[in-house]
Coordinates of C-alpha atoms and ligand atoms in Angstrom, one line a residue:
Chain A
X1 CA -35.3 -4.7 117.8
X2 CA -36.2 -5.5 114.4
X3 CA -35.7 -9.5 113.1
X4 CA -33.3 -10.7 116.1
X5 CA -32.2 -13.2 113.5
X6 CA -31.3 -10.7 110.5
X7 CA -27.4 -9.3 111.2
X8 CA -27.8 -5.2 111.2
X9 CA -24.8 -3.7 109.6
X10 CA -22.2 -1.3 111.5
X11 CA -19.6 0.6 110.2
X12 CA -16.6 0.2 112.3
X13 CA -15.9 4.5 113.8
X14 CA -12.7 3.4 115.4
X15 CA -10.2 0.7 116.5
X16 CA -8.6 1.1 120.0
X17 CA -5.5 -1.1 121.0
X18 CA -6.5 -2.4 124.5
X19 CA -3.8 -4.6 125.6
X20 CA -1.5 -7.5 123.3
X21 CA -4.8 -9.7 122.4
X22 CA -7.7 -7.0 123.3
X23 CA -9.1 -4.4 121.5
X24 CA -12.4 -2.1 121.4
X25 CA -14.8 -1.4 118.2
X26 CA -16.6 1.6 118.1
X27 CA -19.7 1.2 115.6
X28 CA -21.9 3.5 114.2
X29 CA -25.0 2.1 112.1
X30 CA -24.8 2.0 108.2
X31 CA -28.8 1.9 108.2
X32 CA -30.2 4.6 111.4
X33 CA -28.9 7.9 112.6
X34 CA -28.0 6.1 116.1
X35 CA -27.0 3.1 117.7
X36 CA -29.2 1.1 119.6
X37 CA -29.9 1.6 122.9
X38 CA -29.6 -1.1 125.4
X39 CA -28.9 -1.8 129.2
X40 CA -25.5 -2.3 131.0
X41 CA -24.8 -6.3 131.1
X42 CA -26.7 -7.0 127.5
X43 CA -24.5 -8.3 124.1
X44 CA -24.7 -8.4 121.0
X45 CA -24.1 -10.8 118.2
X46 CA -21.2 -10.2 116.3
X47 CA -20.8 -11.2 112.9
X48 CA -18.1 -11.5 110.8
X49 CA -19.2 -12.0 107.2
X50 CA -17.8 -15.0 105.8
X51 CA -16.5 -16.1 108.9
X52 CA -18.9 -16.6 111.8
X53 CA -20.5 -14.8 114.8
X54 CA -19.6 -14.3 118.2
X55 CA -21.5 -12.6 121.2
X56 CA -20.0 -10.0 122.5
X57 CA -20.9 -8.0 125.6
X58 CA -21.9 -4.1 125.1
X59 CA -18.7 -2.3 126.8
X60 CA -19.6 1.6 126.1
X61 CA -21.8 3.9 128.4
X62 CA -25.6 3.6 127.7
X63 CA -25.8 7.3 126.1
X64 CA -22.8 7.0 123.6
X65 CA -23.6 7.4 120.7
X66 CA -21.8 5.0 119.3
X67 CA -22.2 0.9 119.9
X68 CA -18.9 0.2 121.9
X69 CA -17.3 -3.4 122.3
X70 CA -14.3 -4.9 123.7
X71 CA -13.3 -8.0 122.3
X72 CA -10.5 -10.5 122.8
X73 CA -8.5 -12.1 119.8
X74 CA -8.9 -16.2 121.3
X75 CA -10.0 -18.1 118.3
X76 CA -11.6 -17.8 114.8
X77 CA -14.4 -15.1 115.3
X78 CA -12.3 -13.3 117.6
X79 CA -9.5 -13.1 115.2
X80 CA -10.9 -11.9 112.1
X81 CA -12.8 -9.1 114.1
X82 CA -9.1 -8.0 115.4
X83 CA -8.2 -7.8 111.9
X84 CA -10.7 -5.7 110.6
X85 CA -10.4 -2.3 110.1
X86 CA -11.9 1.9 110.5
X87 CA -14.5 1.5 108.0
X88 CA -15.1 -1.9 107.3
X89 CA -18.5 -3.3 107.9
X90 CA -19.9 -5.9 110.4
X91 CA -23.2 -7.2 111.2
X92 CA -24.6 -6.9 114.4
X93 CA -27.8 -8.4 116.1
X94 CA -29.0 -7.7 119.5
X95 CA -29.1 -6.5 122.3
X96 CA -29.7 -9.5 123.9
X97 CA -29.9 -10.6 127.5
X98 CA -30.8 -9.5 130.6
X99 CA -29.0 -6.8 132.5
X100 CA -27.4 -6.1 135.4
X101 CA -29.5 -5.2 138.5
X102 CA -28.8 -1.1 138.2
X103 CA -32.5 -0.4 139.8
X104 CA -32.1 -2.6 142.7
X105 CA -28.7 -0.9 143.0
X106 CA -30.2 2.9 143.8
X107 CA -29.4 3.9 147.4
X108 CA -27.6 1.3 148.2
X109 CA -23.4 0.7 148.0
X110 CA -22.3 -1.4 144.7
X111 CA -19.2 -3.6 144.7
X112 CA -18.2 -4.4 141.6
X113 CA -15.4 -7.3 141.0
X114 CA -13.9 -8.4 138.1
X115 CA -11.3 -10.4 136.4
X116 CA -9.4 -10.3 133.0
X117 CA -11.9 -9.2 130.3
X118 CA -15.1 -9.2 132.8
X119 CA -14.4 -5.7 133.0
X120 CA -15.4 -5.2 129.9
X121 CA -19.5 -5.9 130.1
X122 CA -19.2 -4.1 133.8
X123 CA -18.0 -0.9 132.4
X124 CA -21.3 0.2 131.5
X125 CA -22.1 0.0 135.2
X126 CA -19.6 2.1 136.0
X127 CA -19.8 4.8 134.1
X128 CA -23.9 4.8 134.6
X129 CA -23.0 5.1 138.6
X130 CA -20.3 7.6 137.9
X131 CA -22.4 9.6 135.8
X132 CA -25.5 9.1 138.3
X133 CA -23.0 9.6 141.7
X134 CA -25.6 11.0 144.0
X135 CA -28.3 8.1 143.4
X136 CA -25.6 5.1 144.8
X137 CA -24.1 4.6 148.4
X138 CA -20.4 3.5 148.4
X139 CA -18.6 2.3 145.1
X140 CA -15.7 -0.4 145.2
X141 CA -14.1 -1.5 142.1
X142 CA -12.4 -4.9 142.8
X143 CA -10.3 -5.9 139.5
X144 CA -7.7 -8.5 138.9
X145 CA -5.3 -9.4 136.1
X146 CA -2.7 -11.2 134.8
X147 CA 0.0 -9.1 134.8
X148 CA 0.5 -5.5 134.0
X149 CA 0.3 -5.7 130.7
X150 CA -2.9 -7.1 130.5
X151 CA -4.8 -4.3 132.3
X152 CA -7.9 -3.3 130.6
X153 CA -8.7 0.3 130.4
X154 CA -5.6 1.1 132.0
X155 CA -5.8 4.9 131.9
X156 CA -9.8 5.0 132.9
X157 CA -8.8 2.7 136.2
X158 CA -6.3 5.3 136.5
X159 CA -9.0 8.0 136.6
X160 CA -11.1 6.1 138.7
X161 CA -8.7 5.4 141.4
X162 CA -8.0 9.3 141.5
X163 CA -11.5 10.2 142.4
X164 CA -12.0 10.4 146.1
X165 CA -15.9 8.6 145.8
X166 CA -14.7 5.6 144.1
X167 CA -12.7 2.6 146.2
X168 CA -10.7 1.2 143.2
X169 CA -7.9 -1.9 143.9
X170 CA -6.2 -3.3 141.6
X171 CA -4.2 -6.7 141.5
X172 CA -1.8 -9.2 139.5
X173 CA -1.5 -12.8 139.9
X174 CA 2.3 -12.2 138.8
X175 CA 4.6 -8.6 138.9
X176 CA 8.1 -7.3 139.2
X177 CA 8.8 -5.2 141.8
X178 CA 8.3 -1.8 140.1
X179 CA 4.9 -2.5 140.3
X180 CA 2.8 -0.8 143.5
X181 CA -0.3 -2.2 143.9
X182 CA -1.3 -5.7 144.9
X183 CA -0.4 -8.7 143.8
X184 CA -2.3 -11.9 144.9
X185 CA -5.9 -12.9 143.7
X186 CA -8.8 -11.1 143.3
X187 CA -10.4 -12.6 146.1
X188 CA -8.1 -11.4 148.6
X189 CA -9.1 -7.5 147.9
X190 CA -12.7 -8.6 149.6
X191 CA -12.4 -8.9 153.4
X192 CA -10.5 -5.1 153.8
X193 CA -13.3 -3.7 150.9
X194 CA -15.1 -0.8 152.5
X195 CA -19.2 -1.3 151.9
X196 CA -22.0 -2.0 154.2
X197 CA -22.7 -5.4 153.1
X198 CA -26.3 -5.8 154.4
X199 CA -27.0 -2.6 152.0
X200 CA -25.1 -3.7 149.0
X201 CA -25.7 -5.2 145.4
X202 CA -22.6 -7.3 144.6
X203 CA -22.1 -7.6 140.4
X204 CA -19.7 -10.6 139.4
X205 CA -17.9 -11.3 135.8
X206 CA -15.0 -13.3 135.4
X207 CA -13.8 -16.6 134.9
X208 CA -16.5 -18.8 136.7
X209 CA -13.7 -20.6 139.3
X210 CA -13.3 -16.5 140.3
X211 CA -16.6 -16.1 140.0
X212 CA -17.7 -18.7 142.7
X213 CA -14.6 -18.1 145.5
X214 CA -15.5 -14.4 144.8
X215 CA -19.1 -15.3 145.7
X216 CA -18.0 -17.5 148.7
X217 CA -16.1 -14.2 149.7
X218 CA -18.6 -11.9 149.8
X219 CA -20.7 -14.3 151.9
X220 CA -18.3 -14.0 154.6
X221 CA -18.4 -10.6 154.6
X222 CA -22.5 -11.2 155.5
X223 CA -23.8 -10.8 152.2
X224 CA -27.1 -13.0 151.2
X225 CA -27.3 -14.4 148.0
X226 CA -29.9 -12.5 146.8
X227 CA -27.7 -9.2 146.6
X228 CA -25.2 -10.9 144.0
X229 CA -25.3 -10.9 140.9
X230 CA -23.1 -12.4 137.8
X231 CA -22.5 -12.5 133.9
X232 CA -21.8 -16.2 132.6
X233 CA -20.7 -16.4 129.7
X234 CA -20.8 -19.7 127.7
X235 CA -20.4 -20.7 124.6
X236 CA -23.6 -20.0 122.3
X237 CA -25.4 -19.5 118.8
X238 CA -28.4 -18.6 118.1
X239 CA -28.8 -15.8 121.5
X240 CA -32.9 -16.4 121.1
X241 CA -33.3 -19.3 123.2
X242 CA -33.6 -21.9 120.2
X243 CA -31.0 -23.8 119.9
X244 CA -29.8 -24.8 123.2
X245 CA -26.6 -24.4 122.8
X246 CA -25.8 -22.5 126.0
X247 CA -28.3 -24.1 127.9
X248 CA -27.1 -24.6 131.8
X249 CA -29.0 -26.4 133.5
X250 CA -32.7 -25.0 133.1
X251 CA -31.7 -21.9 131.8
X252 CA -30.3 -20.5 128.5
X253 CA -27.6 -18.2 129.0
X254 CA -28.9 -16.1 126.1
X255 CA -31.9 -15.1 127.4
X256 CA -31.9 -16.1 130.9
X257 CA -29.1 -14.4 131.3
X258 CA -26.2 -13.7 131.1
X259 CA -26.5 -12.0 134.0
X260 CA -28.4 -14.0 136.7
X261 CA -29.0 -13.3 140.4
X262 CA -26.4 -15.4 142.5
X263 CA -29.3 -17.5 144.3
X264 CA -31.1 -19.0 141.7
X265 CA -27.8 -20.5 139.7
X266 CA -25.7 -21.1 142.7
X267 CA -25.7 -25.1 142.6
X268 CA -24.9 -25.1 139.4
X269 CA -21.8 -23.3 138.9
X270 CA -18.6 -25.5 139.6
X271 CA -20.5 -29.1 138.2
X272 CA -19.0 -30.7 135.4
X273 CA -20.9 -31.6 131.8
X274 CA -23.4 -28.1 132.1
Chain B
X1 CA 4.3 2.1 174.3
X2 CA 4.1 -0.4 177.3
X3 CA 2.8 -3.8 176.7
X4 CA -0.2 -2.4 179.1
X5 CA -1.4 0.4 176.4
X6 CA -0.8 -2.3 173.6
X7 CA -3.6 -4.4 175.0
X8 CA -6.6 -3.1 174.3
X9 CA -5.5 -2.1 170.3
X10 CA -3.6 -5.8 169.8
X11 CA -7.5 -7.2 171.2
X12 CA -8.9 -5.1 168.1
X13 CA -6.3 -6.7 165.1
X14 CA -8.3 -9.4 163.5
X15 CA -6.1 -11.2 164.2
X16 CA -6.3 -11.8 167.9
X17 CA -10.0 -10.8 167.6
X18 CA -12.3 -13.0 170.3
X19 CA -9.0 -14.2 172.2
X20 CA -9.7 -13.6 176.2
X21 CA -8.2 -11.0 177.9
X22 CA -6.0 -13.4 180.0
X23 CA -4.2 -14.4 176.2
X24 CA -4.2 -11.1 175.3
X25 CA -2.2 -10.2 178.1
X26 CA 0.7 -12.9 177.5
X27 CA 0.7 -12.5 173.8
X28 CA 1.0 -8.1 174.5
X29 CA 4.2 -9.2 176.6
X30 CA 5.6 -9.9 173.6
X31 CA 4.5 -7.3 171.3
X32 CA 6.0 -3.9 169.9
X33 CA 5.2 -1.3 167.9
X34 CA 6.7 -0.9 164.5
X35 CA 6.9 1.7 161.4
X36 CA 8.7 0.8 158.4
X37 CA 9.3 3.6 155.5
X38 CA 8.5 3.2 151.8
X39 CA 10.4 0.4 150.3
X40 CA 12.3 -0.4 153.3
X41 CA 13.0 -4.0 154.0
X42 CA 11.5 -5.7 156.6
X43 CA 13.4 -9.1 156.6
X44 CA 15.4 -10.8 153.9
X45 CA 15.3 -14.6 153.0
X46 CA 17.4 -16.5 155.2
X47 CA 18.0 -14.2 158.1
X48 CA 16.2 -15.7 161.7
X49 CA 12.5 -15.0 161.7
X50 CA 12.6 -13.4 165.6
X51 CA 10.0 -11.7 164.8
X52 CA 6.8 -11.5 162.6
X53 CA 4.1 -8.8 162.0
X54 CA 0.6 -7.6 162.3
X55 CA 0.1 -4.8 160.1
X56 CA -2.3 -2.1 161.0
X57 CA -1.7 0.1 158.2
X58 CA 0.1 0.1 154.8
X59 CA 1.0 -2.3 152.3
X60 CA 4.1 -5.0 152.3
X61 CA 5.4 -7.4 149.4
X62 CA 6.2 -10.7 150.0
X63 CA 9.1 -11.1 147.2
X64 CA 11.7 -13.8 145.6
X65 CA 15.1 -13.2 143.6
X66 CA 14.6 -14.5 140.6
X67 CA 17.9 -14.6 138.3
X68 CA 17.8 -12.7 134.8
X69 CA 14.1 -11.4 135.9
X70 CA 15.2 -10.2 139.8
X71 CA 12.4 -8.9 142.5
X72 CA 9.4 -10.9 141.9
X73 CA 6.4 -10.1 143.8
X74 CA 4.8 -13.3 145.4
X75 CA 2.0 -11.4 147.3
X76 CA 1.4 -8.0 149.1
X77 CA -0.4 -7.8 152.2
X78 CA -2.1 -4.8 153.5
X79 CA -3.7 -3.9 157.1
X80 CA -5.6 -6.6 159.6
X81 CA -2.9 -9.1 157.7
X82 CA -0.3 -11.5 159.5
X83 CA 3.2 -11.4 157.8
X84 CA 5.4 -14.6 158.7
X85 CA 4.7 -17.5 160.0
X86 CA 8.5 -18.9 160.2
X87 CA 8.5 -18.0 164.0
X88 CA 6.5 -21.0 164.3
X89 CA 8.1 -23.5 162.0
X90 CA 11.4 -25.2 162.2
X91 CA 14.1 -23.8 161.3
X92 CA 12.7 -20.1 162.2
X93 CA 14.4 -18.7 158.9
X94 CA 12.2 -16.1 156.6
X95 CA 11.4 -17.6 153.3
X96 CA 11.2 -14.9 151.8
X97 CA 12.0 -11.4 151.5
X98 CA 9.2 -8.8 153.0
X99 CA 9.6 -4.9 151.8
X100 CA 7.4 -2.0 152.6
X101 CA 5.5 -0.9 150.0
X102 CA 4.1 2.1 151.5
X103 CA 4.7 3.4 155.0
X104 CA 3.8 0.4 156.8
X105 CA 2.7 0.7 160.6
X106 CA 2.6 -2.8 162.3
X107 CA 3.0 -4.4 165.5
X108 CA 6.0 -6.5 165.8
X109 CA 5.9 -9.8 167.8
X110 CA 8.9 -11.5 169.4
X111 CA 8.6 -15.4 167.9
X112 CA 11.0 -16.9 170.5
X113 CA 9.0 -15.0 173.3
X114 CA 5.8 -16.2 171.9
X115 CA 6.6 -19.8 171.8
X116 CA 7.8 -19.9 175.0
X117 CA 4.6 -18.5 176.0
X118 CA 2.6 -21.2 174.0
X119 CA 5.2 -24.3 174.9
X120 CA 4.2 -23.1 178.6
X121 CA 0.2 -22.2 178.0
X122 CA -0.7 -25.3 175.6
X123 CA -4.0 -23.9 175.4
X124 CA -2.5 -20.9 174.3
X125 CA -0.6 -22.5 171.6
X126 CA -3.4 -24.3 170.5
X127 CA -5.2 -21.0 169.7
X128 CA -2.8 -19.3 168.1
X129 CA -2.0 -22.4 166.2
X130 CA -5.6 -22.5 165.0
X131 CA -5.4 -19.0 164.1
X132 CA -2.5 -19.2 161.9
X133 CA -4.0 -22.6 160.4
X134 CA -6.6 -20.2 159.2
X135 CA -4.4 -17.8 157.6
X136 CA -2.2 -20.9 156.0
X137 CA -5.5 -22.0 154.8
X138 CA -6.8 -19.1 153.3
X139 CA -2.9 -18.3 152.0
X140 CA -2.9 -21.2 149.9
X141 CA -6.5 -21.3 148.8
X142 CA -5.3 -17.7 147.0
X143 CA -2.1 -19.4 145.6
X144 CA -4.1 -22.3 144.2
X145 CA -6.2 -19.9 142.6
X146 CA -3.0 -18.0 141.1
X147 CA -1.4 -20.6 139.7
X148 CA -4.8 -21.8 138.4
X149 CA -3.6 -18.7 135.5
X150 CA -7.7 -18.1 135.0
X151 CA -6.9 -15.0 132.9
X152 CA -4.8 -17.1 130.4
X153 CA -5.7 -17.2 127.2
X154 CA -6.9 -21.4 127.0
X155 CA -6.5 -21.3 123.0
Ligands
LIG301 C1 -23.0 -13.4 126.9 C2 -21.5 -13.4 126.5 C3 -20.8 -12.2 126.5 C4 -19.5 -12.2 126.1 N1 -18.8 -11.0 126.1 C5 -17.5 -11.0 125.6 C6 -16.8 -9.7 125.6 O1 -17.4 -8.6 125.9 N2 -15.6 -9.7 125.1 C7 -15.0 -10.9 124.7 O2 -13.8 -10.8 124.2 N3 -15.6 -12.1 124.8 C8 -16.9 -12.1 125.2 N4 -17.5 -13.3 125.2 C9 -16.8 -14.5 124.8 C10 -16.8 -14.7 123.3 O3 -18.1 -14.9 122.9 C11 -15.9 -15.8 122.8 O4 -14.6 -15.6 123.2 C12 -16.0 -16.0 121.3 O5 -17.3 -16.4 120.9 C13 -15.0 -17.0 120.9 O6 -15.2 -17.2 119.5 P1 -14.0 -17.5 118.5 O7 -14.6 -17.9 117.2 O8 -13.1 -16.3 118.4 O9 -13.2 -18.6 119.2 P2 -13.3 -20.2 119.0 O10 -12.5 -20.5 117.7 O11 -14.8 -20.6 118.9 O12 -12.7 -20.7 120.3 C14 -11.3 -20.4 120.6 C15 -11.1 -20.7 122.1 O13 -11.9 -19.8 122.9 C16 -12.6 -20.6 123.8 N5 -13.9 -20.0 124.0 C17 -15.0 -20.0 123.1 N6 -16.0 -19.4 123.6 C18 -15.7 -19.0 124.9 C19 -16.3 -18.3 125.9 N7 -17.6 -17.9 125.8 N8 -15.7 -18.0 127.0 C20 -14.4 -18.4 127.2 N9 -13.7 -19.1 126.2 C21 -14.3 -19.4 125.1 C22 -12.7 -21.9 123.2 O14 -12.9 -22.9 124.2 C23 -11.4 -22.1 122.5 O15 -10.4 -22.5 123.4 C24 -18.8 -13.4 125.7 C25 -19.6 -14.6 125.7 C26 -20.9 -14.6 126.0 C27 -21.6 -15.9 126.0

């Protein structure tokens, strides 16, 4: 990475409709043959010009070629990148962060569980195991939503759930009956999961009240703490550890995490004022 | 089946798991087994609740009438799962209505039987109780965490 501070620009390659507010990017760099590479779990800055930055997790597979992100339209930043256009220019700075744990992962089954747009920065994960099939035990994709409409990647979950090596439930917190799969919180998808759990890694990203009960799950099941892994994602600025701004506790989100290992931020998730 | 041959695969449902054999014997007295088809309904709102289930394999959907919207799901529930409690509860009516979603093998348990058994067998009643404390417990832990609407958009 060059100046981690000085905004690299990207051509926007493509604009795909996700759901009502969500939508991917696909970016190809303005100033280098190929985007940068990075690990599943890292972000990037997002900037806007004229209007502000946001971080944004990487969503696309570590050897596409171009620098995939899947964003959803909530406030300012958010907003104005949902506007923009094929061709229009943005800057980008990173990747920052650290990554999830796809090392620790080899031989051994990985249970992924998401909610809502946590998909998004797992989907690297995914298609890195898929891709790499023979070097991973079991695979279980745990993912809950809204409501129908606001499945992400509805057609890839699709493809996923047809292929016999990959354990993929879905659920709703609200559907009409023409809906067959579950509906009920995430959580609930965790006690019939089929893994090992002393030989599994566990990755996390959500909303942190699913986040924790989805931790508080998988200890039940007789995982430890150290095979659990999850993004946070707070608010922050500057990703480089200056400003503080996403400081939690004795860590800074940016470059601390935002993926951390389960153990070593587990009394602080759930307090007030972080 | 005869309650005899039920025994030993009731003992394995989660739900009865770690009850002695003597319990398991009373409460298999009372048992059946069930199959339901593919969007057949199991009980609707309002009828007795006579009976309640154990599902062993297969997916059912606990759902409401809703006017102008109609079938709402409330919750599925899918193998090693209780479905009902009303059995239990004053005035032993189903709350709601319970559907097969898939082919749905269960065993079925007689409530009045049951609560005979456990008016007779405090200690028997007692367990079970704390069993399906556990599962109301857990239940409305999930439906907090529904209704908590964590995927909304907060802006
Ligand atoms: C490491 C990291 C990775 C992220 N990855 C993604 C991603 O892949 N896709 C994606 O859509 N978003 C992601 N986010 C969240 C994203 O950064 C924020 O939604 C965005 O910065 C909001 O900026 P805004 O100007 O559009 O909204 P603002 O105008 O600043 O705020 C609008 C509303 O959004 C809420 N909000 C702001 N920041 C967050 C946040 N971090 N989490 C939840 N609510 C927030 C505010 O409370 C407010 O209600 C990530 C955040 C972090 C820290």
């Amino acid at each position: 990475m060059a100046d981690p501070m000085l905004p690299e620009p990207y051509r926007i390659a493509r604009v795909r409709r996700e759901t009502h507010d969500t939508f991917t990017l696909e970016l190809l760099p303005i100033n280098s043959a190929r985007a940068m590479s990075f690990a599943p779990g890292q972000f990037n800055m997002l900037y806007v010009f004229g209007t502000g930055e946001s971080a944004i997790s990487i969503s696309g597979a570590t050897t596409d070629e171009r620098l995939v992100h899947t964003i959803r339209a909530v406030g300012t930043v958010t907003r104005a990148l949902q506007r923009l256009k094929r061709g229009d220019v943005i800057g980008v700075r990173g990747p920052f962060g650290t990554s999830w744990p796809m090392q620790e992962a080899i031989g051994r089954d990985v249970v992924i569980v998401t909610g809502g747009i946590g998909l998004a920065p797992l989907r690297p994960v995914i298609y890195q195991v898929l891709a790499q099939r023979a070097q991973y035990g079991k695979f279980v994709l745990l993912y809950g939503a809204r409501t129908p409409r606001d499945l992400l990647y509805a057609r890839e979950l699709e493809k996923w759930r047809g292929q016999f090596d990959c354990g993929v439930e879905i659920t709703l917190d609200t559907a009409d009956n023409d809906w067959r799969g579950n509906v009920g919180f995430v959580t609930a998808l965790i006690p019939s999961a089929q893994f090992n759990p002393t030989n599994t890694v566990a990755m996390i990203c959500g909303p942190e009240v699913m986040m924790r009960f989805t931790a508080q799950e998988l200890r039940k099941r007789g995982m430890r703490d150290e095979q659990i892994y999850l993004s946070l994602e707070r608010n922050m600025k500057c990703a480089v550890g200056f400003c503080g701004h996403c400081q939690y506790g004795p860590h800074f989100i940016c470059k601390d995490g935002p993926v951390f290992r389960y153990d070593r931020i587990a009394s602080l998730l759930g307090k007030q004022e972080l | 089946m005869t309650a005899q041959t039920l025994e030993p695969i009731l003992a394995e449902h989660p739900f009865f798991q770690g009850l002695a054999a003597e319990d398991i014997q009373l409460v298999a007295g009372c048992a059946t087994n069930a199959v339901f088809k593919a969007g057949e309904v199991i009980s609707r709102e309002g009828e007795p609740a006579n009976q309640f289930y154990l599902l062993r394999e297969g997916k059912v959907a606990l759902e409401i009438y809703v006017p102008e919207r109609g079938q709402v799901v409330l919750q599925t529930l899918g193998a090693g799962e209780l479905v009902g409690w009303s059995w239990l509860i004053p005035p032993y009516q189903w709350r709601f209505d319970v559907r097969a979603v898939e082919f749905v093998h269960a065993f079925a348990l007689d409530g009045a039987c049951l609560r005979g058994k456990c008016e007779a067998n405090p200690r028997l009643g007692y367990e079970l109780l704390k069993r399906v404390a556990q599962v109301f417990t857990e239940r409305l832990m999930a439906t907090r965490l529904q209704l908590l609407d964590v995927y909304g958009n907060r802006s």
